[in-house]
PDB file of C-alpha atoms and ligand atoms in Angstrom:
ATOM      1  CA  UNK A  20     -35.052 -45.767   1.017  1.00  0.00           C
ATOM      2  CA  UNK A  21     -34.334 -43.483   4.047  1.00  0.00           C
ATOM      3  CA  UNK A  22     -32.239 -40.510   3.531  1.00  0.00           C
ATOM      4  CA  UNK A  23     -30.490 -39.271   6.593  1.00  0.00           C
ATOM      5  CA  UNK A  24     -28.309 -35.742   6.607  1.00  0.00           C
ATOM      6  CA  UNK A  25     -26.148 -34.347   8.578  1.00  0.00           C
ATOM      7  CA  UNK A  26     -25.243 -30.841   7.345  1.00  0.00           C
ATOM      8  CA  UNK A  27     -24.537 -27.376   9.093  1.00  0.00           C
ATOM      9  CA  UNK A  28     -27.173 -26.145   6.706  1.00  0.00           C
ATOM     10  CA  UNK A  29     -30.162 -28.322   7.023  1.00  0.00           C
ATOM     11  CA  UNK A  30     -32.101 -25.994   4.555  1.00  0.00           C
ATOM     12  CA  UNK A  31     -30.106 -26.371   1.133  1.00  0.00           C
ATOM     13  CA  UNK A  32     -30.982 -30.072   1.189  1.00  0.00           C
ATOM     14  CA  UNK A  33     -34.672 -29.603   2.618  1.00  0.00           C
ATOM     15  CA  UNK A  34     -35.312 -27.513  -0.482  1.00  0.00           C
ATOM     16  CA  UNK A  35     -35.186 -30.182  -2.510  1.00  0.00           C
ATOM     17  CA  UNK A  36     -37.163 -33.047  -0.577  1.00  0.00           C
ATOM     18  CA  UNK A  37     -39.709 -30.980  -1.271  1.00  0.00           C
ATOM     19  CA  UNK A  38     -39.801 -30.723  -4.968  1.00  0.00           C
ATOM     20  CA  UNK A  39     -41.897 -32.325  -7.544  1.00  0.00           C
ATOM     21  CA  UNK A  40     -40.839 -35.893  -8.387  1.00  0.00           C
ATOM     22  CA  UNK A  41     -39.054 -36.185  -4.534  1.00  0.00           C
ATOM     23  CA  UNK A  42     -41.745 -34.983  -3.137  1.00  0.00           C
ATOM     24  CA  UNK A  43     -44.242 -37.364  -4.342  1.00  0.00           C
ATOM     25  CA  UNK A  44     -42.318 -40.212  -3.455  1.00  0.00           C
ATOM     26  CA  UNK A  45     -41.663 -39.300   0.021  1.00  0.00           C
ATOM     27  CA  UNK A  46     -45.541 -38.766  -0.035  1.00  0.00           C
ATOM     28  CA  UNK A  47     -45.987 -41.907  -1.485  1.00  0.00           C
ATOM     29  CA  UNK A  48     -43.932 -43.325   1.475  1.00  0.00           C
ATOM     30  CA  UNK A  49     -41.474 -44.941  -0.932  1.00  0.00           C
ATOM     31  CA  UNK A  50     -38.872 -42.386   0.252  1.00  0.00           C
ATOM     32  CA  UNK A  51     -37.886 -41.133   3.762  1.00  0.00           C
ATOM     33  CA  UNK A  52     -35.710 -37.972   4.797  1.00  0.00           C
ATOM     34  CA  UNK A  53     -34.630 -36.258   7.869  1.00  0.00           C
ATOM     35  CA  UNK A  54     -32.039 -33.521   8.501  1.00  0.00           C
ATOM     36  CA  UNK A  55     -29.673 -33.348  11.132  1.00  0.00           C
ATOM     37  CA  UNK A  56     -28.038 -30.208  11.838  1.00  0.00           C
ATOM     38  CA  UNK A  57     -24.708 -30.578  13.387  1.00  0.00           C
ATOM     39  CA  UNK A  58     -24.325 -27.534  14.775  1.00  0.00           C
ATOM     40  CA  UNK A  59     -27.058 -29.307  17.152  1.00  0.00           C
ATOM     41  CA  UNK A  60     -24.117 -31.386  18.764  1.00  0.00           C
ATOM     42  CA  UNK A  61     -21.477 -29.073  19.558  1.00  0.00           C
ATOM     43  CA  UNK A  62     -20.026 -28.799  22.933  1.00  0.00           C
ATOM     44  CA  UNK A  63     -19.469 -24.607  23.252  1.00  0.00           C
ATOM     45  CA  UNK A  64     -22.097 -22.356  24.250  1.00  0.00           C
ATOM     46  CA  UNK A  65     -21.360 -20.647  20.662  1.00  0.00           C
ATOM     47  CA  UNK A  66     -21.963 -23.618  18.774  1.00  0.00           C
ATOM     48  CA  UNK A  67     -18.403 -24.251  17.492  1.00  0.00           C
ATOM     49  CA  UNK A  68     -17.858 -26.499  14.360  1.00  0.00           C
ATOM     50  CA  UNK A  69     -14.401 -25.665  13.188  1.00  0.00           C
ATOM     51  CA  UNK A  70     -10.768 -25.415  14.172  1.00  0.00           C
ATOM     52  CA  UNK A  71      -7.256 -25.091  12.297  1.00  0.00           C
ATOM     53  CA  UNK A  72      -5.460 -28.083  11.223  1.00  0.00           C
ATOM     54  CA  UNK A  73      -2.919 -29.405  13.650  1.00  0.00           C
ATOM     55  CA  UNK A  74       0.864 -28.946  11.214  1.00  0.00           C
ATOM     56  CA  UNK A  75      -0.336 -25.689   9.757  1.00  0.00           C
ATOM     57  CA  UNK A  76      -2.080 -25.437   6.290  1.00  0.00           C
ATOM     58  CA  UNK A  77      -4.838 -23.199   4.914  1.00  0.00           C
ATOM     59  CA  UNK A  78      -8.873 -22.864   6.030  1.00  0.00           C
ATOM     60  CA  UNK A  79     -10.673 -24.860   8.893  1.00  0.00           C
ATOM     61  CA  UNK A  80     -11.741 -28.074   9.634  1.00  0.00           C
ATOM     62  CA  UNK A  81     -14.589 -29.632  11.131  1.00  0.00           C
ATOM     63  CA  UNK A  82     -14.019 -31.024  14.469  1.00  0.00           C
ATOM     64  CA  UNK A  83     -14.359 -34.585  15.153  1.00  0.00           C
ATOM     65  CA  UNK A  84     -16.553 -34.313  18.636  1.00  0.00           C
ATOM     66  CA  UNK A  85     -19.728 -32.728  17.175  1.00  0.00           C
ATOM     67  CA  UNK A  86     -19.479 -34.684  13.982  1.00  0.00           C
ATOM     68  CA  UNK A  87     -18.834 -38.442  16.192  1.00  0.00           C
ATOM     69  CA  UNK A  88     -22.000 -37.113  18.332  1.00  0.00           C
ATOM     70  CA  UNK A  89     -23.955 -36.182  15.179  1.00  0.00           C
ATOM     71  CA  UNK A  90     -23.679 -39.610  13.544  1.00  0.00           C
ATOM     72  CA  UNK A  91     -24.205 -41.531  16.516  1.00  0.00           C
ATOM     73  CA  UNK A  92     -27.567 -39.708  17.515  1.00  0.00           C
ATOM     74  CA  UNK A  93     -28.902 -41.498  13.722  1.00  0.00           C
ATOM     75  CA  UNK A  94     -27.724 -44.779  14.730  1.00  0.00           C
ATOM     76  CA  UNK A  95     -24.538 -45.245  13.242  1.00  0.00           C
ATOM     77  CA  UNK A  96     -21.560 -46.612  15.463  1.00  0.00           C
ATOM     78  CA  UNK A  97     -18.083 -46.983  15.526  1.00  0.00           C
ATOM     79  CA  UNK A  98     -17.461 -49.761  13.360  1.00  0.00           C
ATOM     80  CA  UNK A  99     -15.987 -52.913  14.433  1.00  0.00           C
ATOM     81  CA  UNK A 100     -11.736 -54.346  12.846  1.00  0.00           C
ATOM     82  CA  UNK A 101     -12.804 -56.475  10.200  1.00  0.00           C
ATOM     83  CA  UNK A 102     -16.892 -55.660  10.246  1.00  0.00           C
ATOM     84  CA  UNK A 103     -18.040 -56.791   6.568  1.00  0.00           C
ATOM     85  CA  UNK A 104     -19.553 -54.047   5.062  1.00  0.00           C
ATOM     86  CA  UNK A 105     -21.470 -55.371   2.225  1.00  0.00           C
ATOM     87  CA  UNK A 106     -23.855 -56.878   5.029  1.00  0.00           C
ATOM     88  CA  UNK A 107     -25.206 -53.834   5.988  1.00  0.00           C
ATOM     89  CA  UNK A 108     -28.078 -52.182   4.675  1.00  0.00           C
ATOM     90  CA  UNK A 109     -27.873 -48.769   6.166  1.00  0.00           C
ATOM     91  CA  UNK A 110     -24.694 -47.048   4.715  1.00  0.00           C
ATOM     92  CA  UNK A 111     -22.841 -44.031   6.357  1.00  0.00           C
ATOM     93  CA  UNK A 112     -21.049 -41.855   3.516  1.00  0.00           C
ATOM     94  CA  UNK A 113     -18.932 -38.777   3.596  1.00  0.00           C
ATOM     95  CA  UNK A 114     -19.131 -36.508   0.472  1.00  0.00           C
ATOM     96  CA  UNK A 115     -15.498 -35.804  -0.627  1.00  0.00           C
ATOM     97  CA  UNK A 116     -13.438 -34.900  -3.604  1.00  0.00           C
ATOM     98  CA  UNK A 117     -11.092 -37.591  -2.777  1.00  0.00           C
ATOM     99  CA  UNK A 118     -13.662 -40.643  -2.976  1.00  0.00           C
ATOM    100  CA  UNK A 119     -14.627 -42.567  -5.025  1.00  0.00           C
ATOM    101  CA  UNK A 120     -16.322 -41.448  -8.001  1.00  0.00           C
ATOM    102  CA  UNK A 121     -20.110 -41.241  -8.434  1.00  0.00           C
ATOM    103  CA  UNK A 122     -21.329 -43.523 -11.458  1.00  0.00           C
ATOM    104  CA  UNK A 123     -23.990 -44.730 -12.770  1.00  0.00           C
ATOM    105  CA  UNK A 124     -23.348 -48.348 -11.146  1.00  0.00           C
ATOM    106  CA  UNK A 125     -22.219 -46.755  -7.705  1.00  0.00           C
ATOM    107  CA  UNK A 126     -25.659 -45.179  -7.853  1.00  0.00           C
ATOM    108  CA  UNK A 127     -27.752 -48.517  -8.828  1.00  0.00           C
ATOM    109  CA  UNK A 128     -25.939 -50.334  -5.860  1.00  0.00           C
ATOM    110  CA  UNK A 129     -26.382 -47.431  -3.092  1.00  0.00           C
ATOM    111  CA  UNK A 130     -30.795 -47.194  -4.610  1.00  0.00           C
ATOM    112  CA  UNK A 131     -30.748 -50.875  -3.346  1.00  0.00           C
ATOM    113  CA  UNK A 132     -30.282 -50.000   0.187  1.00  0.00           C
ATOM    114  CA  UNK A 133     -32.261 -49.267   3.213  1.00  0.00           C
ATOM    115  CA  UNK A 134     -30.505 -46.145   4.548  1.00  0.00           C
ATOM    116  CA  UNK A 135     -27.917 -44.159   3.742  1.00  0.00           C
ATOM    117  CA  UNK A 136     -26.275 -41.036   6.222  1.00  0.00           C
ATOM    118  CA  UNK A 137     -24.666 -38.508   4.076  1.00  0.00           C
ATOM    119  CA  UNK A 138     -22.449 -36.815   5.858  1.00  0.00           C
ATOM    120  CA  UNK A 139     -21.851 -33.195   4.117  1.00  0.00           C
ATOM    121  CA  UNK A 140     -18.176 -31.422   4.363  1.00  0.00           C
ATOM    122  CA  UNK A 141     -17.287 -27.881   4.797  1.00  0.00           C
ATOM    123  CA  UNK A 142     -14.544 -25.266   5.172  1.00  0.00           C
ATOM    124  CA  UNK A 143     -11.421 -27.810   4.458  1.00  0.00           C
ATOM    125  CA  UNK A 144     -12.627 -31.024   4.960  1.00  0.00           C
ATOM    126  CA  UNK A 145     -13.305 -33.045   8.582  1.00  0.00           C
ATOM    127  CA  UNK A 146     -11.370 -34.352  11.066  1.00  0.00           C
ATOM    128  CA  UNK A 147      -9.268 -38.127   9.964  1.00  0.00           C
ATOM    129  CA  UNK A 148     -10.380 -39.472  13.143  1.00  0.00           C
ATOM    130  CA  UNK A 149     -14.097 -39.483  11.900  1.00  0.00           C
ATOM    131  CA  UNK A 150     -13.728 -40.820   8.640  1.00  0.00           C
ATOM    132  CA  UNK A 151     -11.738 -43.661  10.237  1.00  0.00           C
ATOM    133  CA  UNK A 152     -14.257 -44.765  12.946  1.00  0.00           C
ATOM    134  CA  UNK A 153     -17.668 -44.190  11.199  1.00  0.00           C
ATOM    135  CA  UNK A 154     -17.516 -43.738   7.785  1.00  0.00           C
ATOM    136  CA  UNK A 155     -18.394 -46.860   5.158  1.00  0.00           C
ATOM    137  CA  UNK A 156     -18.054 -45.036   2.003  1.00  0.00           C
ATOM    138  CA  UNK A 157     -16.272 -41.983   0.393  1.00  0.00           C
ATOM    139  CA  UNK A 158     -17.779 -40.478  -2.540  1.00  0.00           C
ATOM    140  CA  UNK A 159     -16.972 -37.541  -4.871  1.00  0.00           C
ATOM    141  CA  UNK A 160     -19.543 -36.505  -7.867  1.00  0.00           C
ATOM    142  CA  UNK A 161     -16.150 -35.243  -9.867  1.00  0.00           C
ATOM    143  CA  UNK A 162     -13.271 -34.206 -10.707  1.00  0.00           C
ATOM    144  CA  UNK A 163     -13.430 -30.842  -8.779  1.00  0.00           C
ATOM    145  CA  UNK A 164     -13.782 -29.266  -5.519  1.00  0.00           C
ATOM    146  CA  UNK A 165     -16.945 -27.941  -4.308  1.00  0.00           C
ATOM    147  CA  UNK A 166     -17.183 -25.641  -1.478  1.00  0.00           C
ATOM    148  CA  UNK A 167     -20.315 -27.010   0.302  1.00  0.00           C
ATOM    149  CA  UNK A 168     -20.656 -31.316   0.743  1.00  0.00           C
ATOM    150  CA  UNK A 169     -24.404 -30.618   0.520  1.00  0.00           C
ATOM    151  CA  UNK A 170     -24.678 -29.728  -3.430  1.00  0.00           C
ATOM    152  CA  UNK A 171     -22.345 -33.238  -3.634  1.00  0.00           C
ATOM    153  CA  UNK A 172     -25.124 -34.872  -1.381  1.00  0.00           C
ATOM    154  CA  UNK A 173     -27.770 -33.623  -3.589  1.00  0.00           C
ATOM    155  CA  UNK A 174     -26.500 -35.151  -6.654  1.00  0.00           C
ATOM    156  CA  UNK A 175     -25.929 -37.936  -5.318  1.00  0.00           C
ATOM    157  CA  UNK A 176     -29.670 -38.304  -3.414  1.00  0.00           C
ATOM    158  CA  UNK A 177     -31.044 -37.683  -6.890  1.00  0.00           C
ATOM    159  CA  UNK A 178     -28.946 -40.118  -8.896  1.00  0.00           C
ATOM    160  CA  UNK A 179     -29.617 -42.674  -6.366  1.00  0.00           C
ATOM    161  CA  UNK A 180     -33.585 -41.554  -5.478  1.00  0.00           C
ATOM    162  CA  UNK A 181     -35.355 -42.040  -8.863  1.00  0.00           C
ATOM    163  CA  UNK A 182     -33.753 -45.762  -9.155  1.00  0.00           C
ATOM    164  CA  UNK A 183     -35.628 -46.598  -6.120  1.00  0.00           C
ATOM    165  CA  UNK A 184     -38.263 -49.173  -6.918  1.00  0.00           C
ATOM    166  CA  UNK A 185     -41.922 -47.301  -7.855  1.00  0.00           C
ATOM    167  CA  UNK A 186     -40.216 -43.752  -8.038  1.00  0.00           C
ATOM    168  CA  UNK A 187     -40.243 -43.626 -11.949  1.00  0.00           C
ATOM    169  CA  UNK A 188     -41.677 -46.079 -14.567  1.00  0.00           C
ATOM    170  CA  UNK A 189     -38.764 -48.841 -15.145  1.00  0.00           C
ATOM    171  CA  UNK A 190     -39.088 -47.546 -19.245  1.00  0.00           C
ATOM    172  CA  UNK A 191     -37.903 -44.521 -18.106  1.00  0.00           C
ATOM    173  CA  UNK A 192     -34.512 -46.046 -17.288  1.00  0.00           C
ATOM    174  CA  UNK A 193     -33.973 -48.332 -19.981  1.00  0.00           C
ATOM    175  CA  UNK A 194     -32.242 -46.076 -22.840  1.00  0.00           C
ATOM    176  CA  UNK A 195     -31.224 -42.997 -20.794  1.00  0.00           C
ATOM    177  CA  UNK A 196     -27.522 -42.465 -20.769  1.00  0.00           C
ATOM    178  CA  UNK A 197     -25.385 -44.824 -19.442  1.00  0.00           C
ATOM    179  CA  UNK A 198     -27.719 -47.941 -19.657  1.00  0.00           C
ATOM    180  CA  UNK A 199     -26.563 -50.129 -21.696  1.00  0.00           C
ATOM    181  CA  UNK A 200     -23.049 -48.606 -21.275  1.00  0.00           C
ATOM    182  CA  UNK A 201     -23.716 -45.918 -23.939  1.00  0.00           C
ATOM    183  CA  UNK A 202     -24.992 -42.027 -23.641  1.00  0.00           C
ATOM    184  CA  UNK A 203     -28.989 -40.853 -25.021  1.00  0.00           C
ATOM    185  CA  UNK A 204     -30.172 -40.745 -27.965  1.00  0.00           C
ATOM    186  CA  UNK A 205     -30.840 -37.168 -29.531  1.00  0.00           C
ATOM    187  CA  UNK A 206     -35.026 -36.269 -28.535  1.00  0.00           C
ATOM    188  CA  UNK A 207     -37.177 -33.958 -30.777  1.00  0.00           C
ATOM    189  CA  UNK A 208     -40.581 -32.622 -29.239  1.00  0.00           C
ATOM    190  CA  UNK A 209     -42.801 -30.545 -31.562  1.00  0.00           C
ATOM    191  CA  UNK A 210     -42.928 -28.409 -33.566  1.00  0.00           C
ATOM    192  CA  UNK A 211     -41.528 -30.483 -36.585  1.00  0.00           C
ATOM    193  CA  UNK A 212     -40.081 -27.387 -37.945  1.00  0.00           C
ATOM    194  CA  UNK A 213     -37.866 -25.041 -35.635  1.00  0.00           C
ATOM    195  CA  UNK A 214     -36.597 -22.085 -37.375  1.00  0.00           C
ATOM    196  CA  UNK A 215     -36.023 -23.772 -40.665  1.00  0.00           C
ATOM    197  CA  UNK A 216     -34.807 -27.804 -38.599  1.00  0.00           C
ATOM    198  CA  UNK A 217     -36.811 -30.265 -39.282  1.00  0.00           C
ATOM    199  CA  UNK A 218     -37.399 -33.123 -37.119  1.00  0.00           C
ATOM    200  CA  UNK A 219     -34.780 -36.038 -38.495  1.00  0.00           C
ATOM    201  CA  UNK A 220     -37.355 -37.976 -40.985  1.00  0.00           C
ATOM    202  CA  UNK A 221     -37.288 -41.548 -39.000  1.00  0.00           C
ATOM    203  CA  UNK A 222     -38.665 -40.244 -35.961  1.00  0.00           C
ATOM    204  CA  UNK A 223     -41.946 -39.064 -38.775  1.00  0.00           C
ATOM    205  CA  UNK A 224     -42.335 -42.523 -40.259  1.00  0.00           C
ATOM    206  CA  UNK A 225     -43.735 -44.263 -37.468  1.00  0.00           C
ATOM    207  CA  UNK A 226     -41.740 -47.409 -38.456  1.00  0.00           C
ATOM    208  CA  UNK A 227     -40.616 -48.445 -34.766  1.00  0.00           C
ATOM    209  CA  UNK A 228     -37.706 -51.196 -36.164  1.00  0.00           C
ATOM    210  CA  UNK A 229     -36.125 -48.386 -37.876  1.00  0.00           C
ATOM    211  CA  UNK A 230     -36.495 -45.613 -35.386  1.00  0.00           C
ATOM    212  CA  UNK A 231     -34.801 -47.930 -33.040  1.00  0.00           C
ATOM    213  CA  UNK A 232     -31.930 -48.792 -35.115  1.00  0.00           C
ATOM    214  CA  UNK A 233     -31.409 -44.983 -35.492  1.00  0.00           C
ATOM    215  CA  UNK A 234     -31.767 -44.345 -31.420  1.00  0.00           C
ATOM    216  CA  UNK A 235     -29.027 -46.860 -31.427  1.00  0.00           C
ATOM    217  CA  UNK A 236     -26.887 -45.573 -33.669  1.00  0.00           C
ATOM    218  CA  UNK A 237     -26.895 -42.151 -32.618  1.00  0.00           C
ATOM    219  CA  UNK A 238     -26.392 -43.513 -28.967  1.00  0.00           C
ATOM    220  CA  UNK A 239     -22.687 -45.112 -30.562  1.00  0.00           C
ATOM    221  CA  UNK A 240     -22.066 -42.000 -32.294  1.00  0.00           C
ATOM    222  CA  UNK A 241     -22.727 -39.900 -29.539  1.00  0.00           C
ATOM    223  CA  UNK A 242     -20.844 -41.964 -27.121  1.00  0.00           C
ATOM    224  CA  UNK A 243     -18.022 -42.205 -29.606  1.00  0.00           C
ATOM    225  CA  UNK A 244     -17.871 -38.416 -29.689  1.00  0.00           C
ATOM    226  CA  UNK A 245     -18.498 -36.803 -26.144  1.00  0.00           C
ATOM    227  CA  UNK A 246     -17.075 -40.429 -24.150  1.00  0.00           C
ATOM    228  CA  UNK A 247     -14.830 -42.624 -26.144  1.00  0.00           C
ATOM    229  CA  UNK A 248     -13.487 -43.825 -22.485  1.00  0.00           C
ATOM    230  CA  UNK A 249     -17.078 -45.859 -22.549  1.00  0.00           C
ATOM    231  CA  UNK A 250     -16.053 -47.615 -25.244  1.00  0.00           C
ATOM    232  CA  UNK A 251     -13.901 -49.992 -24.920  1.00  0.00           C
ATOM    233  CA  UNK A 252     -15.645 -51.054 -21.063  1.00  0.00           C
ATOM    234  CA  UNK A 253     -18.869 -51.888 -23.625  1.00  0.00           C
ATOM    235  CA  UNK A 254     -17.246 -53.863 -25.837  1.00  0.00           C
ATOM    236  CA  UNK A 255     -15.026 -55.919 -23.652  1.00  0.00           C
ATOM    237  CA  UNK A 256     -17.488 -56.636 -20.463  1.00  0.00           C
ATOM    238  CA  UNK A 257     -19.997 -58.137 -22.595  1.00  0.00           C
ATOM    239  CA  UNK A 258     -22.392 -55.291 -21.954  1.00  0.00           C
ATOM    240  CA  UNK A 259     -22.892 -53.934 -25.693  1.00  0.00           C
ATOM    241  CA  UNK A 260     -24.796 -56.647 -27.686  1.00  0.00           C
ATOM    242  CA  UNK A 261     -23.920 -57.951 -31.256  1.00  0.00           C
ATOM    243  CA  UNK A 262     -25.827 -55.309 -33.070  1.00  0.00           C
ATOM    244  CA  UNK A 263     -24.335 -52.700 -30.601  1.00  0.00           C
ATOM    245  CA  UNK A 264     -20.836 -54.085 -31.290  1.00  0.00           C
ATOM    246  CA  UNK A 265     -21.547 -53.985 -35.378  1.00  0.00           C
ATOM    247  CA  UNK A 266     -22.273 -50.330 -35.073  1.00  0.00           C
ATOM    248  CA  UNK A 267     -19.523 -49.408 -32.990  1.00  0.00           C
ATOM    249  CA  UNK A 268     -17.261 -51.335 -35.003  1.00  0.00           C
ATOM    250  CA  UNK A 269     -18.549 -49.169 -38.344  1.00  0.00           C
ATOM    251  CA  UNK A 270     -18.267 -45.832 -36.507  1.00  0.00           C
ATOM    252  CA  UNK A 271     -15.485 -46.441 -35.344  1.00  0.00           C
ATOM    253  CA  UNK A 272     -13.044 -46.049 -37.965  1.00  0.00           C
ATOM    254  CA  UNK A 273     -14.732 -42.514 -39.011  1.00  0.00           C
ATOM    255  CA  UNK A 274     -14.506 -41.187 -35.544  1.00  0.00           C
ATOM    256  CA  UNK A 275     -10.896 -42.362 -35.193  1.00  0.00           C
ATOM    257  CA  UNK A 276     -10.175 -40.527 -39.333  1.00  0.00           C
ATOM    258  CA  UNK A 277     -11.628 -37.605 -37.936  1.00  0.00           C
ATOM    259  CA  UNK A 278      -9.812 -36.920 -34.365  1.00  0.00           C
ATOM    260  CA  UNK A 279      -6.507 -37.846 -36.656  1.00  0.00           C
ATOM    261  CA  UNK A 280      -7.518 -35.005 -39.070  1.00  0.00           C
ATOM    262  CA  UNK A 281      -8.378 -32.500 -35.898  1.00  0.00           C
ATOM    263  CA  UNK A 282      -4.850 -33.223 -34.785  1.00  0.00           C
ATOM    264  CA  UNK A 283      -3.568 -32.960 -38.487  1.00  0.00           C
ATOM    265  CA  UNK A 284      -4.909 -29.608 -38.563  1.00  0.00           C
ATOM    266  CA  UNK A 285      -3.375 -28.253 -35.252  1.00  0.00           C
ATOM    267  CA  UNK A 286       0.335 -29.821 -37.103  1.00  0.00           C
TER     268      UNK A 286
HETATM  269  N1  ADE B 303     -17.151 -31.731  -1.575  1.00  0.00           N
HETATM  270  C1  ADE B 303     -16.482 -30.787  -2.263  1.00  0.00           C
HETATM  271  N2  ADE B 303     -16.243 -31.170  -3.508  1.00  0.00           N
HETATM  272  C2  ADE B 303     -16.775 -32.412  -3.653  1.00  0.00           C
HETATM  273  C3  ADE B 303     -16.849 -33.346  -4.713  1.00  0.00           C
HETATM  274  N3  ADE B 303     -16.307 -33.103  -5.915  1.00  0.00           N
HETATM  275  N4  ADE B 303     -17.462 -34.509  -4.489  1.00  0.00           N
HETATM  276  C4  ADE B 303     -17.981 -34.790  -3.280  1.00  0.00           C
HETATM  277  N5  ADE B 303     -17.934 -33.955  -2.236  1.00  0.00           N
HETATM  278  C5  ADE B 303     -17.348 -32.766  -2.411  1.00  0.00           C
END
């Protein structure tokens, strides 16, 4: 996977290509980055990136010239009416509150490429005219604004990084959150007692059918708790299996009683 960003600060996203697990993999050669700083391709002497928005409105944009210039110096070009996009391997994205959002899929299917261009925002946003001609993909990592494109980059060059093939051990990614459509399970390190909490029992017994039926439960609960929204997208896809779907269908009930009695209390 190659990495390729254009940013007006080159240094907030160099930072992190060079820490731990990143750092091994672009030693490794498995992963690939390079910076491009956009100030680089304006046309003034002083470098300009910015200019008000044509109709009036608050803050600055970034002009289109030095962005157009900055994308086609890393290879990616105007893009043809009616150019199919899922043929391409090398992806050009601009980081956005109004993209799409960043999930756990979105990341899976960008890791299976062979380049992505990240193109990070700042001040109000970029010029229309940029978007329009050279960018594949808009992405946003939430529900609120940021006021640099690069932290949005960042998150999503990490969700996207360790799913690369060789970066982590493939065990690593089988029960974290969102695999399997559900959140973690709870994880206890030592010591077995912390100020007077013990380690839940289970994880003590060293009987691995039963600590995995807990893991799974408490993956349900939790997910039932903090992201009820995941729910219903397990059960119907297919994606929870039948002991998954038992569990949920248990817990269920009791986390429905006990949102009714939250909202009882409130009356
Ligand atoms: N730039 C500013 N806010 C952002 C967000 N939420 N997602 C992606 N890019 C952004």
């Amino acid at each position: 996977m190659r990495y390729t960003v254009l940013t007006l600060f080159p240094e907030i996203t160099d930072a992190f290509f060079a820490t731990s697990i990143m750092a091994r993999a672009i030693e490794r050669g498995i992963v690939e980055y390079s910076a491009v700083n956009i100030r680089d391709f304006a046309l003034d002497r002083h470098r300009t990136c910015d200019d008000a928005p044509y109709g009036g409105g608050p803050g600055m944009l970034m002009l289109p010239e030095p962005l157009g210039r900055a994308l086609e110096s890393v290879g990616v070009r105007r893009r043809m009416p009616g150019e199919e996009l899922s043929l391409r391997r090398k992806r050009a994205i601009y980081l956005t509150p109004s993209g799409r959002p960043l999930t756990q899929t979105l990341a899976r299917e960008l890791s299976g490429l062979d380049e992505l261009v990240l193109l990070c925002g700042r001040y109000e946003g970029i010029d229309q005219r940029v978007v329009d001609m050279y960018i594949d993909d808009e992405v946003s990592v939430g529900d609120y604004v940021l006021s640099s494109g690069e932290v949005a980059a960042l998150a999503l060059i990490d969700a996207t990084y360790r799913l690369v093939e060789r970066v982590i051990t493939p065990e690593s990614l089988d029960e974290e959150s969102f695999s399997g459509g559900l959140l973690e399970y709870p994880q206890y390190t030592r010591p077995e007692i912390y100020d007077t909490v013990k380690v839940p029992e289970v994880l003590l017994s060293g009987h691995h059918g039963n600590i995995r039926r807990w893991r799974l439960e408490k993956r349900v609960e939790r997910t039932l708790r903090q992201r009820p929204d995941l729910i219903p997208a397990g059960m119907e896809s297919g994606l929870f299996d039948g002991e998954t779907r038992e569990i949920v269908n248990r817990l269920l009930p009791l986390s429905g009683t006990e949102h009714k009695e939250n909202e009882d209390e409130r009356d």
